[in-house]
PDB file of C-alpha atoms in Angstrom:
ATOM      1  CA  MET E   1      71.116 113.649  84.996  1.00 37.00           C
ATOM      2  CA  ALA E   2      72.514 117.030  84.034  1.00 40.00           C
ATOM      3  CA  ALA E   3      75.908 116.403  85.598  1.00 45.00           C
ATOM      4  CA  ALA E   4      76.453 113.266  83.514  1.00 46.00           C
ATOM      5  CA  ALA E   5      77.454 115.253  80.427  1.00 52.00           C
ATOM      6  CA  ASP E   6      79.850 117.580  82.229  1.00 70.00           C
ATOM      7  CA  THR E   7      83.231 117.087  83.791  1.00 77.00           C
ATOM      8  CA  ILE E   8      82.886 117.060  87.549  1.00 81.00           C
ATOM      9  CA  VAL E   9      85.810 118.411  89.536  1.00 81.00           C
ATOM     10  CA  LEU E  10      86.413 117.323  93.125  1.00 81.00           C
ATOM     11  CA  ARG E  11      89.106 118.727  95.385  1.00 82.00           C
ATOM     12  CA  CYS E  12      89.974 117.246  98.741  1.00 82.00           C
ATOM     13  CA  GLU E  13      92.780 116.557 101.152  1.00 84.00           C
ATOM     14  CA  LEU E  14      93.456 112.880 101.715  1.00 82.00           C
ATOM     15  CA  GLY E  15      94.220 111.973 105.285  1.00 85.00           C
ATOM     16  CA  TRP E  16      94.999 108.882 107.284  1.00 88.00           C
ATOM     17  CA  ALA E  17      91.410 107.567 107.226  1.00 87.00           C
ATOM     18  CA  GLU E  18      91.176 107.633 103.423  1.00 87.00           C
ATOM     19  CA  VAL E  19      94.579 106.021 102.919  1.00 88.00           C
ATOM     20  CA  ARG E  20      93.674 103.373 105.503  1.00 91.00           C
ATOM     21  CA  GLU E  21      90.529 102.449 103.542  1.00 90.00           C
ATOM     22  CA  VAL E  22      92.591 101.968 100.381  1.00 87.00           C
ATOM     23  CA  MET E  23      95.104  99.819 102.288  1.00 89.00           C
ATOM     24  CA  ALA E  24      92.284  97.770 103.822  1.00 89.00           C
ATOM     25  CA  ALA E  25      91.000  96.965 100.321  1.00 87.00           C
ATOM     26  CA  SER E  26      94.395  95.656  99.185  1.00 85.00           C
ATOM     27  CA  ARG E  27      94.124  91.901  98.598  1.00 84.00           C
ATOM     28  CA  LEU E  28      97.891  91.470  98.654  1.00 86.00           C
ATOM     29  CA  LEU E  29      98.173  93.167 102.031  1.00 89.00           C
ATOM     30  CA  ALA E  30      95.283  91.094 103.428  1.00 89.00           C
ATOM     31  CA  LEU E  31      96.776  87.845 102.076  1.00 92.00           C
ATOM     32  CA  THR E  32     100.227  88.606 103.490  1.00 94.00           C
ATOM     33  CA  ARG E  33      98.752  89.558 106.857  1.00 94.00           C
ATOM     34  CA  ARG E  34      96.628  86.400 106.955  1.00 95.00           C
ATOM     35  CA  SER E  35      99.695  84.288 106.082  1.00 96.00           C
ATOM     36  CA  TRP E  36     101.659  85.735 108.997  1.00 96.00           C
ATOM     37  CA  LEU E  37      98.670  85.239 111.294  1.00 96.00           C
ATOM     38  CA  THR E  38      98.423  81.576 110.259  1.00 97.00           C
ATOM     39  CA  ALA E  39     102.156  81.122 110.762  1.00 97.00           C
ATOM     40  CA  GLY E  40     101.834  82.699 114.219  1.00 96.00           C
ATOM     41  CA  VAL E  41      99.104  80.236 115.175  1.00 97.00           C
ATOM     42  CA  PHE E  42     101.258  77.305 114.051  1.00 97.00           C
ATOM     43  CA  PHE E  43     104.275  78.670 115.932  1.00 96.00           C
ATOM     44  CA  ALA E  44     102.108  79.125 119.048  1.00 97.00           C
ATOM     45  CA  ALA E  45     100.985  75.478 118.807  1.00 97.00           C
ATOM     46  CA  LEU E  46     104.618  74.410 118.409  1.00 96.00           C
ATOM     47  CA  LEU E  47     105.534  76.543 121.433  1.00 96.00           C
ATOM     48  CA  ALA E  48     102.821  74.882 123.521  1.00 96.00           C
ATOM     49  CA  GLU E  49     104.045  71.426 122.501  1.00 95.00           C
ATOM     50  CA  ALA E  50     107.665  72.343 123.293  1.00 94.00           C
ATOM     51  CA  ILE E  51     106.636  73.579 126.751  1.00 95.00           C
ATOM     52  CA  VAL E  52     104.732  70.337 127.418  1.00 95.00           C
ATOM     53  CA  LEU E  53     107.779  68.285 126.382  1.00 93.00           C
ATOM     54  CA  LEU E  54     110.086  70.435 128.501  1.00 92.00           C
ATOM     55  CA  ARG E  55     107.876  70.007 131.562  1.00 93.00           C
ATOM     56  CA  PHE E  56     107.616  66.266 130.916  1.00 91.00           C
ATOM     57  CA  VAL E  57     111.404  65.815 130.680  1.00 88.00           C
ATOM     58  CA  ALA E  58     112.038  68.077 133.689  1.00 89.00           C
ATOM     59  CA  ALA E  59     109.514  66.158 135.835  1.00 89.00           C
ATOM     60  CA  ARG E  60     110.951  62.698 135.154  1.00 87.00           C
ATOM     61  CA  PRO E  61     113.828  61.407 137.240  1.00 85.00           C
ATOM     62  CA  ALA E  62     117.331  62.059 135.933  1.00 79.00           C
ATOM     63  CA  ALA E  63     118.057  58.322 135.856  1.00 80.00           C
ATOM     64  CA  ALA E  64     115.464  57.826 133.086  1.00 79.00           C
ATOM     65  CA  TYR E  65     117.637  59.764 130.632  1.00 79.00           C
ATOM     66  CA  GLY E  66     121.074  59.019 131.941  1.00 81.00           C
ATOM     67  CA  SER E  67     123.876  61.394 131.080  1.00 83.00           C
ATOM     68  CA  HIS E  68     121.923  62.942 128.185  1.00 83.00           C
ATOM     69  CA  ARG E  69     119.258  64.598 130.347  1.00 85.00           C
ATOM     70  CA  GLY E  70     121.088  67.930 130.580  1.00 87.00           C
ATOM     71  CA  LEU E  71     121.658  68.042 126.833  1.00 89.00           C
ATOM     72  CA  LEU E  72     117.999  67.193 126.161  1.00 90.00           C
ATOM     73  CA  LEU E  73     116.812  69.924 128.557  1.00 91.00           C
ATOM     74  CA  ASP E  74     119.120  72.455 126.894  1.00 92.00           C
ATOM     75  CA  GLU E  75     117.765  71.573 123.457  1.00 93.00           C
ATOM     76  CA  LEU E  76     114.157  71.810 124.633  1.00 92.00           C
ATOM     77  CA  ILE E  77     114.815  75.177 126.285  1.00 94.00           C
ATOM     78  CA  ALA E  78     116.403  76.404 123.044  1.00 95.00           C
ATOM     79  CA  GLY E  79     113.355  75.112 121.129  1.00 94.00           C
ATOM     80  CA  VAL E  80     110.963  76.922 123.467  1.00 95.00           C
ATOM     81  CA  GLY E  81     112.980  80.121 123.082  1.00 96.00           C
ATOM     82  CA  LEU E  82     113.005  79.819 119.287  1.00 96.00           C
ATOM     83  CA  CYS E  83     109.246  79.163 119.144  1.00 95.00           C
ATOM     84  CA  LEU E  84     108.634  82.140 121.429  1.00 96.00           C
ATOM     85  CA  LEU E  85     110.757  84.307 119.141  1.00 97.00           C
ATOM     86  CA  LEU E  86     108.827  83.110 116.060  1.00 96.00           C
ATOM     87  CA  VAL E  87     105.463  83.783 117.727  1.00 97.00           C
ATOM     88  CA  GLY E  88     106.641  87.301 118.603  1.00 97.00           C
ATOM     89  CA  TRP E  89     107.983  87.875 115.089  1.00 97.00           C
ATOM     90  CA  SER E  90     104.668  86.750 113.542  1.00 97.00           C
ATOM     91  CA  ALA E  91     102.679  89.026 115.856  1.00 97.00           C
ATOM     92  CA  LEU E  92     104.947  91.940 114.940  1.00 97.00           C
ATOM     93  CA  ARG E  93     104.485  91.281 111.198  1.00 96.00           C
ATOM     94  CA  VAL E  94     100.684  91.090 111.583  1.00 96.00           C
ATOM     95  CA  TRP E  95     100.724  94.417 113.450  1.00 95.00           C
ATOM     96  CA  ARG E  96     103.049  96.090 110.934  1.00 95.00           C
ATOM     97  CA  LEU E  97     100.883  94.923 108.013  1.00 94.00           C
ATOM     98  CA  SER E  98      97.678  96.331 109.491  1.00 94.00           C
ATOM     99  CA  PRO E  99      95.978  98.886 107.211  1.00 94.00           C
ATOM    100  CA  GLY E 100      96.221 101.681 109.793  1.00 93.00           C
ATOM    101  CA  ARG E 101      99.943 101.175 110.309  1.00 94.00           C
ATOM    102  CA  GLN E 102     100.551 100.953 106.547  1.00 92.00           C
ATOM    103  CA  ALA E 103      98.592 104.180 106.032  1.00 91.00           C
ATOM    104  CA  ARG E 104     100.631 106.036 108.667  1.00 92.00           C
ATOM    105  CA  GLN E 105     103.850 104.767 107.132  1.00 92.00           C
ATOM    106  CA  ALA E 106     102.788 105.740 103.592  1.00 89.00           C
ATOM    107  CA  LEU E 107     101.919 109.271 104.734  1.00 88.00           C
ATOM    108  CA  ALA E 108     105.095 109.637 106.811  1.00 89.00           C
ATOM    109  CA  ASN E 109     107.369 108.407 104.001  1.00 89.00           C
ATOM    110  CA  GLY E 110     105.751 110.613 101.368  1.00 83.00           C
ATOM    111  CA  VAL E 111     104.376 107.705  99.321  1.00 83.00           C
ATOM    112  CA  TRP E 112     101.045 109.520  99.611  1.00 83.00           C
ATOM    113  CA  PRO E 113     101.849 113.228  99.289  1.00 84.00           C
ATOM    114  CA  ARG E 114     100.032 115.488 101.717  1.00 82.00           C
ATOM    115  CA  GLY E 115      97.971 118.306 100.284  1.00 83.00           C
ATOM    116  CA  THR E 116      94.993 118.862  98.015  1.00 86.00           C
ATOM    117  CA  TYR E 117      94.153 116.260  95.380  1.00 88.00           C
ATOM    118  CA  GLU E 118      92.074 117.175  92.353  1.00 90.00           C
ATOM    119  CA  TYR E 119      89.775 114.618  90.696  1.00 89.00           C
ATOM    120  CA  LYS E 120      88.048 115.106  87.350  1.00 89.00           C
ATOM    121  CA  LEU E 121      85.233 112.749  86.450  1.00 88.00           C
ATOM    122  CA  ARG E 122      85.121 113.056  82.674  1.00 88.00           C
ATOM    123  CA  HIS E 123      82.929 111.252  80.167  1.00 87.00           C
ATOM    124  CA  ASP E 124      85.848 108.980  79.120  1.00 89.00           C
ATOM    125  CA  GLY E 125      87.416 108.304  82.527  1.00 90.00           C
ATOM    126  CA  VAL E 126      88.637 109.711  85.791  1.00 91.00           C
ATOM    127  CA  ALA E 127      91.787 111.806  86.097  1.00 92.00           C
ATOM    128  CA  TRP E 128      93.449 112.917  89.279  1.00 90.00           C
ATOM    129  CA  ARG E 129      96.384 115.120  90.166  1.00 92.00           C
ATOM    130  CA  ALA E 130      98.367 114.761  93.366  1.00 89.00           C
ATOM    131  CA  PRO E 131      99.829 117.699  95.316  1.00 89.00           C
ATOM    132  CA  ASP E 132     103.261 116.880  93.837  1.00 87.00           C
ATOM    133  CA  ARG E 133     101.726 117.581  90.371  1.00 88.00           C
ATOM    134  CA  SER E 134     101.863 113.927  89.256  1.00 89.00           C
ATOM    135  CA  ALA E 135      98.771 112.991  87.272  1.00 91.00           C
ATOM    136  CA  VAL E 136      96.944 109.764  86.438  1.00 90.00           C
ATOM    137  CA  PHE E 137      94.156 109.003  83.981  1.00 93.00           C
ATOM    138  CA  LEU E 138      92.037 105.861  84.251  1.00 91.00           C
ATOM    139  CA  PRO E 139      89.479 105.128  81.517  1.00 91.00           C
ATOM    140  CA  TRP E 140      86.079 103.854  82.611  1.00 90.00           C
ATOM    141  CA  SER E 141      86.489 100.871  80.272  1.00 87.00           C
ATOM    142  CA  ALA E 142      89.378  99.554  82.410  1.00 87.00           C
ATOM    143  CA  LEU E 143      87.049  99.154  85.386  1.00 88.00           C
ATOM    144  CA  ALA E 144      84.477  96.537  86.368  1.00 85.00           C
ATOM    145  CA  GLY E 145      82.719  98.491  89.083  1.00 83.00           C
ATOM    146  CA  THR E 146      83.055 100.255  92.389  1.00 86.00           C
ATOM    147  CA  CYS E 147      83.235  99.242  96.002  1.00 85.00           C
ATOM    148  CA  GLU E 148      81.883 101.894  98.340  1.00 86.00           C
ATOM    149  CA  THR E 149      83.507 102.468 101.725  1.00 86.00           C
ATOM    150  CA  GLU E 150      82.751 105.065 104.375  1.00 87.00           C
ATOM    151  CA  ARG E 151      84.942 107.745 102.762  1.00 86.00           C
ATOM    152  CA  LEU E 152      85.720 106.511  99.222  1.00 88.00           C
ATOM    153  CA  PHE E 153      84.444 104.940  96.038  1.00 89.00           C
ATOM    154  CA  LEU E 154      87.102 102.329  95.231  1.00 89.00           C
ATOM    155  CA  LEU E 155      87.482 101.735  91.483  1.00 90.00           C
ATOM    156  CA  MET E 156      87.931  98.010  90.829  1.00 87.00           C
ATOM    157  CA  ASP E 157      89.787  96.568  87.833  1.00 83.00           C
ATOM    158  CA  ALA E 158      88.200  94.547  85.026  1.00 68.00           C
ATOM    159  CA  GLU E 159      88.487  91.346  87.076  1.00 71.00           C
ATOM    160  CA  GLY E 160      86.946  93.055  90.114  1.00 66.00           C
ATOM    161  CA  ARG E 161      89.801  92.070  92.436  1.00 73.00           C
ATOM    162  CA  THR E 162      92.260  94.959  92.504  1.00 82.00           C
ATOM    163  CA  VAL E 163      91.777  98.611  93.407  1.00 84.00           C
ATOM    164  CA  ARG E 164      92.939 100.692  90.438  1.00 86.00           C
ATOM    165  CA  GLY E 165      92.016 104.048  91.914  1.00 86.00           C
ATOM    166  CA  PHE E 166      89.468 105.772  94.104  1.00 87.00           C
ATOM    167  CA  ILE E 167      87.233 108.793  94.261  1.00 87.00           C
ATOM    168  CA  PRO E 168      86.775 110.457  97.656  1.00 86.00           C
ATOM    169  CA  LYS E 169      83.346 111.364  98.958  1.00 82.00           C
ATOM    170  CA  THR E 170      84.608 114.554 100.638  1.00 65.00           C
ATOM    171  CA  GLY E 171      85.218 117.936  99.110  1.00 52.00           C
ATOM    172  CA  ARG E 172      82.612 117.860  96.358  1.00 52.00           C
ATOM    173  CA  SER E 173      80.311 120.726  95.586  1.00 54.00           C
ATOM    174  CA  ASP E 174      78.822 119.654  92.242  1.00 53.00           C
ATOM    175  CA  LEU E 175      76.611 116.815  93.524  1.00 52.00           C
ATOM    176  CA  PRO E 176      74.096 116.800  96.346  1.00 52.00           C
ATOM    177  CA  SER E 177      74.807 113.353  97.813  1.00 71.00           C
ATOM    178  CA  ASP E 178      77.096 110.335  97.934  1.00 73.00           C
ATOM    179  CA  ALA E 179      74.331 108.244  96.374  1.00 75.00           C
ATOM    180  CA  GLU E 180      74.190 110.573  93.354  1.00 80.00           C
ATOM    181  CA  LEU E 181      77.967 110.448  92.910  1.00 82.00           C
ATOM    182  CA  GLY E 182      77.983 106.644  93.246  1.00 83.00           C
ATOM    183  CA  ARG E 183      75.201 106.338  90.668  1.00 85.00           C
ATOM    184  CA  LEU E 184      77.106 108.601  88.255  1.00 85.00           C
ATOM    185  CA  ILE E 185      80.304 106.531  88.607  1.00 86.00           C
ATOM    186  CA  ARG E 186      78.447 103.227  88.083  1.00 86.00           C
ATOM    187  CA  GLU E 187      76.596 104.619  85.043  1.00 87.00           C
ATOM    188  CA  ARG E 188      79.823 105.780  83.417  1.00 87.00           C
ATOM    189  CA  ILE E 189      81.502 102.409  84.015  1.00 86.00           C
ATOM    190  CA  ARG E 190      78.486 100.518  82.598  1.00 85.00           C
ATOM    191  CA  ALA E 191      78.369 102.820  79.571  1.00 84.00           C
ATOM    192  CA  ALA E 192      82.075 102.265  78.863  1.00 81.00           C
ATOM    193  CA  ILE E 193      81.786  98.475  79.174  1.00 76.00           C
ATOM    194  CA  SER E 194      78.783  98.168  76.843  1.00 74.00           C
TER     195      SER E 194
END
């Protein structure tokens, strides 16, 4: 491949869709979101049980509980309210940790600067420069492989679990297809590892 010996330069503007794909690949974000979802399910089960108990106590005659019936009802109502609050809080956390929401927040807060990014695929690694002029270099030897998404080639670390960087599929003029670019990236990673 003729392009394999040269440095390939890609320029593109990263938008919400690209940032969302990076966020969706984050294991930490997925684990945290799944934890809140699990907690929400448990809180919902606790809420259902509290409602059943409340209905049971409310349906029985007042004489069965004596003078403590009012206090017991108050405590069960407070428990139902607390469980409802925890279910709502869990649902809110799951929504806020969604990749799309995280991408919007990262773009709005300037964590991901808006503008044109420049990527250089060199023989020894990939370098990219953000619109704020910050630059990063990642050697091919630090990577285990790639994970291809609709818009990006995600560069996975040596353990294959964490995204160390990415190369967008848009904005290239040097290569004819995504398959050619993906093959070039995989070849350079394999060459650096061996």
